[in-house]
PDB file of C-alpha atoms in Angstrom:
ATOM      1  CA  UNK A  12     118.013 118.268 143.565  1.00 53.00           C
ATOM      2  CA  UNK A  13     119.139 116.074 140.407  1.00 53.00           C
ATOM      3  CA  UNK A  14     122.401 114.802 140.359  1.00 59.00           C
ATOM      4  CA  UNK A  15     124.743 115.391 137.582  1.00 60.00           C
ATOM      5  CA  UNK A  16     124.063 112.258 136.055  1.00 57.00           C
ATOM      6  CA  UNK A  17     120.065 112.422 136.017  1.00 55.00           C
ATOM      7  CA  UNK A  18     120.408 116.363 134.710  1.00 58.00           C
ATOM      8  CA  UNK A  19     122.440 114.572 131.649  1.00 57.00           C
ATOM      9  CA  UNK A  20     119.168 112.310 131.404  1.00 55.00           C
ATOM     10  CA  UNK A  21     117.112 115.685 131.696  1.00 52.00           C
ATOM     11  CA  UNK A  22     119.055 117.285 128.917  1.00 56.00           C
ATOM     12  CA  UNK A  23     118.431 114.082 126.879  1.00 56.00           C
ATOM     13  CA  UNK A  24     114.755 114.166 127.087  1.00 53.00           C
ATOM     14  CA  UNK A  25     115.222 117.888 125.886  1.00 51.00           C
ATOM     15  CA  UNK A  26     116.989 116.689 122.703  1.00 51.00           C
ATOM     16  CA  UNK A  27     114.421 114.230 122.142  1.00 50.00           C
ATOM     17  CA  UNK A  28     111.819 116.821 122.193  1.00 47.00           C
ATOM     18  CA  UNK A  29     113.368 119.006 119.266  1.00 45.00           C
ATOM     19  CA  UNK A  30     113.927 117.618 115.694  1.00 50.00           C
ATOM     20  CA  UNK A  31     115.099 115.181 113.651  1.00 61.00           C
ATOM     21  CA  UNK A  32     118.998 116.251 112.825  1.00 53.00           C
ATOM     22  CA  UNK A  33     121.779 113.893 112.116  1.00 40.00           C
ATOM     23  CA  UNK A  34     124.048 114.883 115.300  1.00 42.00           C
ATOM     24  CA  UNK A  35     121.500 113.480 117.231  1.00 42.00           C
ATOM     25  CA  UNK A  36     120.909 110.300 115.609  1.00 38.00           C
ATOM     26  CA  UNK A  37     124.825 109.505 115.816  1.00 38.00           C
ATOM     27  CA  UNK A  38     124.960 110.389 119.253  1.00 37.00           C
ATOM     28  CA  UNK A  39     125.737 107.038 120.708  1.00 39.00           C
ATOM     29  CA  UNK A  40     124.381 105.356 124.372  1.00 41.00           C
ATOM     30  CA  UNK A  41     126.091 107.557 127.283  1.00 43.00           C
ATOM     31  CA  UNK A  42     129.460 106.789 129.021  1.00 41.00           C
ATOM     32  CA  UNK A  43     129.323 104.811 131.761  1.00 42.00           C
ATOM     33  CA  UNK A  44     130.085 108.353 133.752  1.00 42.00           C
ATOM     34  CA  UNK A  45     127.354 109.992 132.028  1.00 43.00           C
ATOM     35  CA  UNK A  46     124.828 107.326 132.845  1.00 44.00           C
ATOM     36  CA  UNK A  47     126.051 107.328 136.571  1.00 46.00           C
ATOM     37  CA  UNK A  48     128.757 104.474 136.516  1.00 40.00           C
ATOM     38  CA  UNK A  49     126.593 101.453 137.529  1.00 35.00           C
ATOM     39  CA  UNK A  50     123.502 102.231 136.078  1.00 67.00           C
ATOM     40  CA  UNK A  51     123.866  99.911 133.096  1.00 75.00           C
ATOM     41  CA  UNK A  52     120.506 100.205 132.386  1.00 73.00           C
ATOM     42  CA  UNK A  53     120.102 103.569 131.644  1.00 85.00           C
ATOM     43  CA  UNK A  54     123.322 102.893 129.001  1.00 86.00           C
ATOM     44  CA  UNK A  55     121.186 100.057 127.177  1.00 87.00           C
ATOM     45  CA  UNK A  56     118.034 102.232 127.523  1.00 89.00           C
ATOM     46  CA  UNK A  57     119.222 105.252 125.903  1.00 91.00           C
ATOM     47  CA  UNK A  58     120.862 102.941 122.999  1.00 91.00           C
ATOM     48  CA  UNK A  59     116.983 101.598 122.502  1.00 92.00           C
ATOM     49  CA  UNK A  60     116.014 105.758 122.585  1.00 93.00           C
ATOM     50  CA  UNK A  61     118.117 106.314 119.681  1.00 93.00           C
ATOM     51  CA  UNK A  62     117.589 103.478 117.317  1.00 94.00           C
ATOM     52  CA  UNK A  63     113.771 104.428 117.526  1.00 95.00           C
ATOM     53  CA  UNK A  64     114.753 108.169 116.603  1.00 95.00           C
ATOM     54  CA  UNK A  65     116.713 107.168 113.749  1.00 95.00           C
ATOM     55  CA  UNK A  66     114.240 104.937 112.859  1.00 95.00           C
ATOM     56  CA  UNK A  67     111.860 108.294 113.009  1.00 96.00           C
ATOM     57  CA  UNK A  68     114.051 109.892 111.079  1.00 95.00           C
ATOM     58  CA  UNK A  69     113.818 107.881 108.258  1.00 95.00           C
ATOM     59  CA  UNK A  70     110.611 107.313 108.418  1.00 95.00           C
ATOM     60  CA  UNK A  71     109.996 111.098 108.342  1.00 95.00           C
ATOM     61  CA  UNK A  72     112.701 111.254 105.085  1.00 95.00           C
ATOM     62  CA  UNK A  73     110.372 108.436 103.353  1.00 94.00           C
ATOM     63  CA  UNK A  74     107.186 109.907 103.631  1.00 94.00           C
ATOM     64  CA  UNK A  75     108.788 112.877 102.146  1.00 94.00           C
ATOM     65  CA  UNK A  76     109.859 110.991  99.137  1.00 93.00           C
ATOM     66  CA  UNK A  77     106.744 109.207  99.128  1.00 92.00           C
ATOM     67  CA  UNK A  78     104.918 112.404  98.431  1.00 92.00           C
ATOM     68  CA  UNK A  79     107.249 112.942  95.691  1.00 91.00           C
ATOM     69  CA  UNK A  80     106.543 109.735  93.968  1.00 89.00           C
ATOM     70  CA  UNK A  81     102.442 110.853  94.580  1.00 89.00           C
ATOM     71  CA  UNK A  82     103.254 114.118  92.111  1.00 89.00           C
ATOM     72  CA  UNK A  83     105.026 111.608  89.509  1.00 88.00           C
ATOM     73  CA  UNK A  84     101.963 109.389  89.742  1.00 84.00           C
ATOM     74  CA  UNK A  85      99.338 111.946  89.336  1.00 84.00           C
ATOM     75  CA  UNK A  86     101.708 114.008  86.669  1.00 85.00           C
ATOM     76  CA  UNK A  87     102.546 110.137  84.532  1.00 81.00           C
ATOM     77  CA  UNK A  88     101.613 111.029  80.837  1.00 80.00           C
ATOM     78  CA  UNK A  89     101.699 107.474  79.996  1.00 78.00           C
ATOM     79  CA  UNK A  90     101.057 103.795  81.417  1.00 74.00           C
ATOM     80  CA  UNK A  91     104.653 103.487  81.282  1.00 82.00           C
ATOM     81  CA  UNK A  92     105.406 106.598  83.759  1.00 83.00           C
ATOM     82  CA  UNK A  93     102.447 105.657  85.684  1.00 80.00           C
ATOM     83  CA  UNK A  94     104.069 101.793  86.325  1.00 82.00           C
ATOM     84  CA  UNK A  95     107.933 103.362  87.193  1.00 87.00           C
ATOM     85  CA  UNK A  96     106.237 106.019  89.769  1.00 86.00           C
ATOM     86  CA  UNK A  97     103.799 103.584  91.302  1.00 84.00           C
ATOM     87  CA  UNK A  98     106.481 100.534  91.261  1.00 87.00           C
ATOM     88  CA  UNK A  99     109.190 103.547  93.414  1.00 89.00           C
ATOM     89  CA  UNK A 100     105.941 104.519  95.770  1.00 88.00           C
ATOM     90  CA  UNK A 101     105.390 100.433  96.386  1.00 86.00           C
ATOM     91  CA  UNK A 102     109.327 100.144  97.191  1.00 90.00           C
ATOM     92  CA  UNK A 103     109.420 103.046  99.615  1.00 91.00           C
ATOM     93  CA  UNK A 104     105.648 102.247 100.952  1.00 89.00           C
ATOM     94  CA  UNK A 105     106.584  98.404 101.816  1.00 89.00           C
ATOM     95  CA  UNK A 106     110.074 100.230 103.749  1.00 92.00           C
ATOM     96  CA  UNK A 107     108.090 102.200 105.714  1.00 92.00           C
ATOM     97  CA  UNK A 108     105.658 100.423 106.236  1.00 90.00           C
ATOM     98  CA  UNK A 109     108.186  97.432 107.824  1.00 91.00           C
ATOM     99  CA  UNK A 110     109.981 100.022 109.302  1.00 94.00           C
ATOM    100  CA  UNK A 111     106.624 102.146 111.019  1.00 92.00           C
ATOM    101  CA  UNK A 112     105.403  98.141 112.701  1.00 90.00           C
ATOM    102  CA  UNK A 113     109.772  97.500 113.718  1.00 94.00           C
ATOM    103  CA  UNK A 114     109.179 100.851 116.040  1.00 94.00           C
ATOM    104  CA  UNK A 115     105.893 100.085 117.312  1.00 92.00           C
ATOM    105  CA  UNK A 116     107.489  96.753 118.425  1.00 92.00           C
ATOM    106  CA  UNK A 117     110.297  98.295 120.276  1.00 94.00           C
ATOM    107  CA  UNK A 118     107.867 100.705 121.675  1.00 94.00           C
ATOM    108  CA  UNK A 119     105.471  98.601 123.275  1.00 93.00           C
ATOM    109  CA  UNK A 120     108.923  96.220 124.498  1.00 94.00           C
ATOM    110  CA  UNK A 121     110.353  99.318 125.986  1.00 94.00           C
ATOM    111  CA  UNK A 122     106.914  99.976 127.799  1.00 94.00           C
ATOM    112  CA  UNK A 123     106.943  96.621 129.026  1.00 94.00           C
ATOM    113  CA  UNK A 124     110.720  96.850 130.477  1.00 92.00           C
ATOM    114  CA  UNK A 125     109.984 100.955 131.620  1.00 93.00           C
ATOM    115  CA  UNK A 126     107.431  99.084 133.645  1.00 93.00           C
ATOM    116  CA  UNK A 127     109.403  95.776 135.141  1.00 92.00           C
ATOM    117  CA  UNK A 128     112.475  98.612 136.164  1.00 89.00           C
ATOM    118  CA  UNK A 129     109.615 100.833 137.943  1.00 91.00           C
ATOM    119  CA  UNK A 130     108.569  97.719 140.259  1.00 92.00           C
ATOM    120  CA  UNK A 131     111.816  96.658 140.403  1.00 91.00           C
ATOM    121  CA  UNK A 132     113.190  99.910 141.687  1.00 87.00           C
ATOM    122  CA  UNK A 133     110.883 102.140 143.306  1.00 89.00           C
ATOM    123  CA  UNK A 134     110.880 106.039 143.749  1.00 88.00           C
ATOM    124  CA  UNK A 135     113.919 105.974 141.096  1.00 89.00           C
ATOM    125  CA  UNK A 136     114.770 109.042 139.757  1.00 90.00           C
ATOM    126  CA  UNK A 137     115.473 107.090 136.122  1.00 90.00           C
ATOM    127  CA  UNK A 138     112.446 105.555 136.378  1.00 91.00           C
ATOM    128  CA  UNK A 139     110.423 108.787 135.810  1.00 91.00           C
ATOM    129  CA  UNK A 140     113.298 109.548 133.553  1.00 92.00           C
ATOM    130  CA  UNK A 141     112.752 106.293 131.523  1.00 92.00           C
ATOM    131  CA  UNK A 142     108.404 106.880 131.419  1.00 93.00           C
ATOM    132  CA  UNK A 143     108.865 110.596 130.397  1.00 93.00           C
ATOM    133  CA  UNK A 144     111.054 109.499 127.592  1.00 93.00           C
ATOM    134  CA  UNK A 145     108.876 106.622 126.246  1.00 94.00           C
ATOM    135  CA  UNK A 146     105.835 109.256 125.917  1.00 94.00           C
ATOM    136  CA  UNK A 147     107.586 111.950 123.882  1.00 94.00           C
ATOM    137  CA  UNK A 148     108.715 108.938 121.698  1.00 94.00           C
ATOM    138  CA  UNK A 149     105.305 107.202 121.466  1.00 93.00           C
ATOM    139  CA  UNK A 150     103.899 110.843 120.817  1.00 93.00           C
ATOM    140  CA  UNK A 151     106.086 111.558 118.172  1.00 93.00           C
ATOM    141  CA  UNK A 152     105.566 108.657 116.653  1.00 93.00           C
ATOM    142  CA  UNK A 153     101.587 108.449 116.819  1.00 91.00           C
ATOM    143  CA  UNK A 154     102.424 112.103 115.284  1.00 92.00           C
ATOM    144  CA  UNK A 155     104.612 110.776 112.304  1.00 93.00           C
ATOM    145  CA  UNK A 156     102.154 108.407 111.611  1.00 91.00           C
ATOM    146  CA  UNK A 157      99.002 110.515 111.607  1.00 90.00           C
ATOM    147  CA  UNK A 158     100.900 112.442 108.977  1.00 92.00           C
ATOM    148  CA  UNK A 159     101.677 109.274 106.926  1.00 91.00           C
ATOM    149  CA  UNK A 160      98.295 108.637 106.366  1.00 87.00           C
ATOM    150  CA  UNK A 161      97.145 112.028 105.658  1.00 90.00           C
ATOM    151  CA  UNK A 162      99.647 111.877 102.451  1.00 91.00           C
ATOM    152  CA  UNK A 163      97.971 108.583 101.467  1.00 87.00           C
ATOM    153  CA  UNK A 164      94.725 109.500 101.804  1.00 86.00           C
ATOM    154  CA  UNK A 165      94.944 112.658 100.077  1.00 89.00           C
ATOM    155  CA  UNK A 166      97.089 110.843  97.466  1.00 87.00           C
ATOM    156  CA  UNK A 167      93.713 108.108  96.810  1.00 83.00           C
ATOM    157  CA  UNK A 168      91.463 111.046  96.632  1.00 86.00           C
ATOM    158  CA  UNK A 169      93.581 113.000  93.942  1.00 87.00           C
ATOM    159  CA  UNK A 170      94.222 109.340  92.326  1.00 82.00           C
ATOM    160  CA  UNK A 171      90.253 108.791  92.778  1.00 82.00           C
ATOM    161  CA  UNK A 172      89.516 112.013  90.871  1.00 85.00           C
ATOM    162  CA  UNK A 173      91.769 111.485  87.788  1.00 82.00           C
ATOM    163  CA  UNK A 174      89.900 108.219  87.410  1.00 77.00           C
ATOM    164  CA  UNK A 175      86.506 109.604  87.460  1.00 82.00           C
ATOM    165  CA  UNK A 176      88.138 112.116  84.399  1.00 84.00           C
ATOM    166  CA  UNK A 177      88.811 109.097  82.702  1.00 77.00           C
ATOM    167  CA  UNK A 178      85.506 106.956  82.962  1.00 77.00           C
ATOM    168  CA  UNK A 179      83.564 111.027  81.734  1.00 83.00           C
ATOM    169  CA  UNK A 180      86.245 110.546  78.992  1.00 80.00           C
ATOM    170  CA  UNK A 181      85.354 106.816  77.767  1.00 75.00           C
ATOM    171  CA  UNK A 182      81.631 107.477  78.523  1.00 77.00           C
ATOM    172  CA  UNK A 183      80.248 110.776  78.995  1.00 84.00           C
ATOM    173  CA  UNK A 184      76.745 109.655  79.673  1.00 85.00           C
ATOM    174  CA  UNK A 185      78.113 107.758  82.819  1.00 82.00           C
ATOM    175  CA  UNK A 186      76.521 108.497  86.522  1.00 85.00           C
ATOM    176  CA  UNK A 187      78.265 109.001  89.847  1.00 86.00           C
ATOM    177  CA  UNK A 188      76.580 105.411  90.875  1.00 85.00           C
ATOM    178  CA  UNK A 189      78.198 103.839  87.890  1.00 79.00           C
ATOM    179  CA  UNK A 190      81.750 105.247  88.998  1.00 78.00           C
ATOM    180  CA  UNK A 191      81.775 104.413  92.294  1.00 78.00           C
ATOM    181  CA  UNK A 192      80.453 101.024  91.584  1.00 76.00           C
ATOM    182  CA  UNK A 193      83.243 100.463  89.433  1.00 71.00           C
ATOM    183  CA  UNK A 194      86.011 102.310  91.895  1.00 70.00           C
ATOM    184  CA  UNK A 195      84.593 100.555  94.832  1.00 70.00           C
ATOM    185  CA  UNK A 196      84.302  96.945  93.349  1.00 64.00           C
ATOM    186  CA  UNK A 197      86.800  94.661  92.117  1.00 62.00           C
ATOM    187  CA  UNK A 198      89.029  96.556  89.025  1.00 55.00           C
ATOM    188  CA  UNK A 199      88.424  93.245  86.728  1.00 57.00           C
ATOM    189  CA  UNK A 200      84.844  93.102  86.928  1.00 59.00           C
ATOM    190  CA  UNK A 201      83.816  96.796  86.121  1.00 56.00           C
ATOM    191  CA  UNK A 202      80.742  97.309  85.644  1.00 55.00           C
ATOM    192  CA  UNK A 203      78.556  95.896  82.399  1.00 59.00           C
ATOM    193  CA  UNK A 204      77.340  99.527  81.045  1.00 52.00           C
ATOM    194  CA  UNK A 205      81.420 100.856  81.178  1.00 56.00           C
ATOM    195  CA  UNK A 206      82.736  97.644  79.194  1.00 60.00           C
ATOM    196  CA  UNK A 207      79.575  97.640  76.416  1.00 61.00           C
ATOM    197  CA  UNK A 208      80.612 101.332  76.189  1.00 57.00           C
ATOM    198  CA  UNK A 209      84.088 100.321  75.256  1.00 56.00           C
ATOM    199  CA  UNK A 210      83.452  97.499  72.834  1.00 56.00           C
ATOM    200  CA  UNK A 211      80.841  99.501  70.555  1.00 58.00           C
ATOM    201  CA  UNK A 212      81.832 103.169  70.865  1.00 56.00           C
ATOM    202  CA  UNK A 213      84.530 104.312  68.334  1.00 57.00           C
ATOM    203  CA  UNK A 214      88.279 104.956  69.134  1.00 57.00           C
ATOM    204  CA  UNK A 215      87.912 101.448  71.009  1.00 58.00           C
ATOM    205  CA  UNK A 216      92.195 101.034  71.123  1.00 63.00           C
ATOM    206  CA  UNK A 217      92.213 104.676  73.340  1.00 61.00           C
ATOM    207  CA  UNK A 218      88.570 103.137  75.206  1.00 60.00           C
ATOM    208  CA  UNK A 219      90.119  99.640  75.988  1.00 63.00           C
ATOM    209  CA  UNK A 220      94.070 101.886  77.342  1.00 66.00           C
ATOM    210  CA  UNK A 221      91.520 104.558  79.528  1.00 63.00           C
ATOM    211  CA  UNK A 222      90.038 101.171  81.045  1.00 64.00           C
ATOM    212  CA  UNK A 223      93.604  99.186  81.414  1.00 68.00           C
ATOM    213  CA  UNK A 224      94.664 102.382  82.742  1.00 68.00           C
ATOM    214  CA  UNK A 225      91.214 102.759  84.972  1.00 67.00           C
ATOM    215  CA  UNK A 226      92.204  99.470  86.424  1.00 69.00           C
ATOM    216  CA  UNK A 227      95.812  99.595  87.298  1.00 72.00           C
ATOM    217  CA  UNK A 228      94.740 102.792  89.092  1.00 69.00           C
ATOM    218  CA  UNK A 229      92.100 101.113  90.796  1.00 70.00           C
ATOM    219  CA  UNK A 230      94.484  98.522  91.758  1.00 74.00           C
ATOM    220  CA  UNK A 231      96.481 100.880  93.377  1.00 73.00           C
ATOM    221  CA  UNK A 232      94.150 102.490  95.514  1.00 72.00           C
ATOM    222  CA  UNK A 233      93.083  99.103  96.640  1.00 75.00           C
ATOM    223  CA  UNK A 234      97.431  98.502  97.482  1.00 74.00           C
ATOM    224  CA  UNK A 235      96.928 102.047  99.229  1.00 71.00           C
ATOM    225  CA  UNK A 236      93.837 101.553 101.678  1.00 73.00           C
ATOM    226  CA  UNK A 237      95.612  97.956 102.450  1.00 75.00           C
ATOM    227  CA  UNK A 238      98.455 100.021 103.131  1.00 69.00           C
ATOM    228  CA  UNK A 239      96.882 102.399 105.365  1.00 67.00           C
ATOM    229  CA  UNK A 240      95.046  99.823 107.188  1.00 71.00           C
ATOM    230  CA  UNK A 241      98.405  97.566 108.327  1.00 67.00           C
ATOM    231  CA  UNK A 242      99.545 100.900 110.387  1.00 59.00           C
ATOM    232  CA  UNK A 243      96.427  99.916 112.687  1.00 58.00           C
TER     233      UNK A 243
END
């Protein structure tokens, strides 16, 4: 059977499976008695375990807020809301976006050292212990992920459709081809037909703030889909 100390590494793996609470971030690396007295290792091991859970955490509390600063985006009733919501969702984005490549680091380093302490010691019972452990984190993680970029990219497509309200605004004559030329090309150089539109038609100050505003957004997305695509 397990020994006392590898059922206290059993009973860790169970904590690791459940969710994100604050106890279990604080808990620190076991005793020396916990971790079966010479089995330093296991002490520096579990330390590694729960900075990457913290670092979870956080990353789970971000993309929370993230979402948040998505609703003041899409809800911004002027340029000036708009810049303050997308300016927070950069902030937060850039943090968890340092933090998200920081665990996938210590992730693939703790693979590498699960791997050397496997050769190095056979059969061992914290070996298994160590492997099991660094799957349910790089599960959960692959997890947390996945659901970061579900917010984002449902965030660009609601972003994406408030822009296509705006170009039907400026130019109601304007084709599906026309909008995604200008939404998939660069934001400065939108297309001919959209900028003529905007010089001759009437109300040009409100044309020329839907197109500033038509760009800034575009910008964004473009900030987003780079965004996305670091994760990978």
């Amino acid at each position: 059977g397990l020994s006392a100390a590898d059922r206290a590494m059993v009973d860790r793996l169970d904590e690791l499976k459940g969710g994100c609470s604050t106890s279990d971030i604080e808990m620190g690396a076991p005793s020396r008695q916990q971790a079966g007295g010479a089995s330093g290792f296991m002490a520096v091991f579990f330390q590694e375990v729960n900075e990457v859970k913290a670092a979870m955490c956080t990353i789970r509390a971000n993309i929370a807020r993230i979402e948040a600063h998505h609703g003041e985006a899409l809800g911004a009733i002027s340029a000036e809301q708009g810049k303050a919501a997308t300016a927070k969702l950069e902030q937060e984005m850039g943090g968890t976006n340092a933090l998200a490549k920081k665990v996938r680091s210590q992730l693939k380093a703790m693979d590498g050292a699960n791997k050397l302490f496997a050769k190095k010691n056979p059969g061992a019972s914290e070996a298994r212990i160590r492997t099991n452990m660094h799957a349910t984190l790089t599960r959960k993680f692959v997890d947390l992920m996945a659901e970061y970029q579900e917010v984002q990219t449902r965030y660009k497509s609601k972003y994406r459709e408030r822009v296509e309200r705006q170009y039907r605004i400026v130019k109601p004559t304007v084709t599906q081809d026309e909008i995604d030329a200008a939404l998939d090309g660069d934001p400065s150089n939108q297309p001919e037909i959209f900028t003529q539109t905007i010089l001759q038609g009437p109300g040009h100050a409100q044309a020329r703030n839907a197109l500033a505003d038509i760009q800034d957004k575009h910008r964004d997305i473009l900030k987003l889909e780079a965004s996305i695509a670091e994760l990978h």
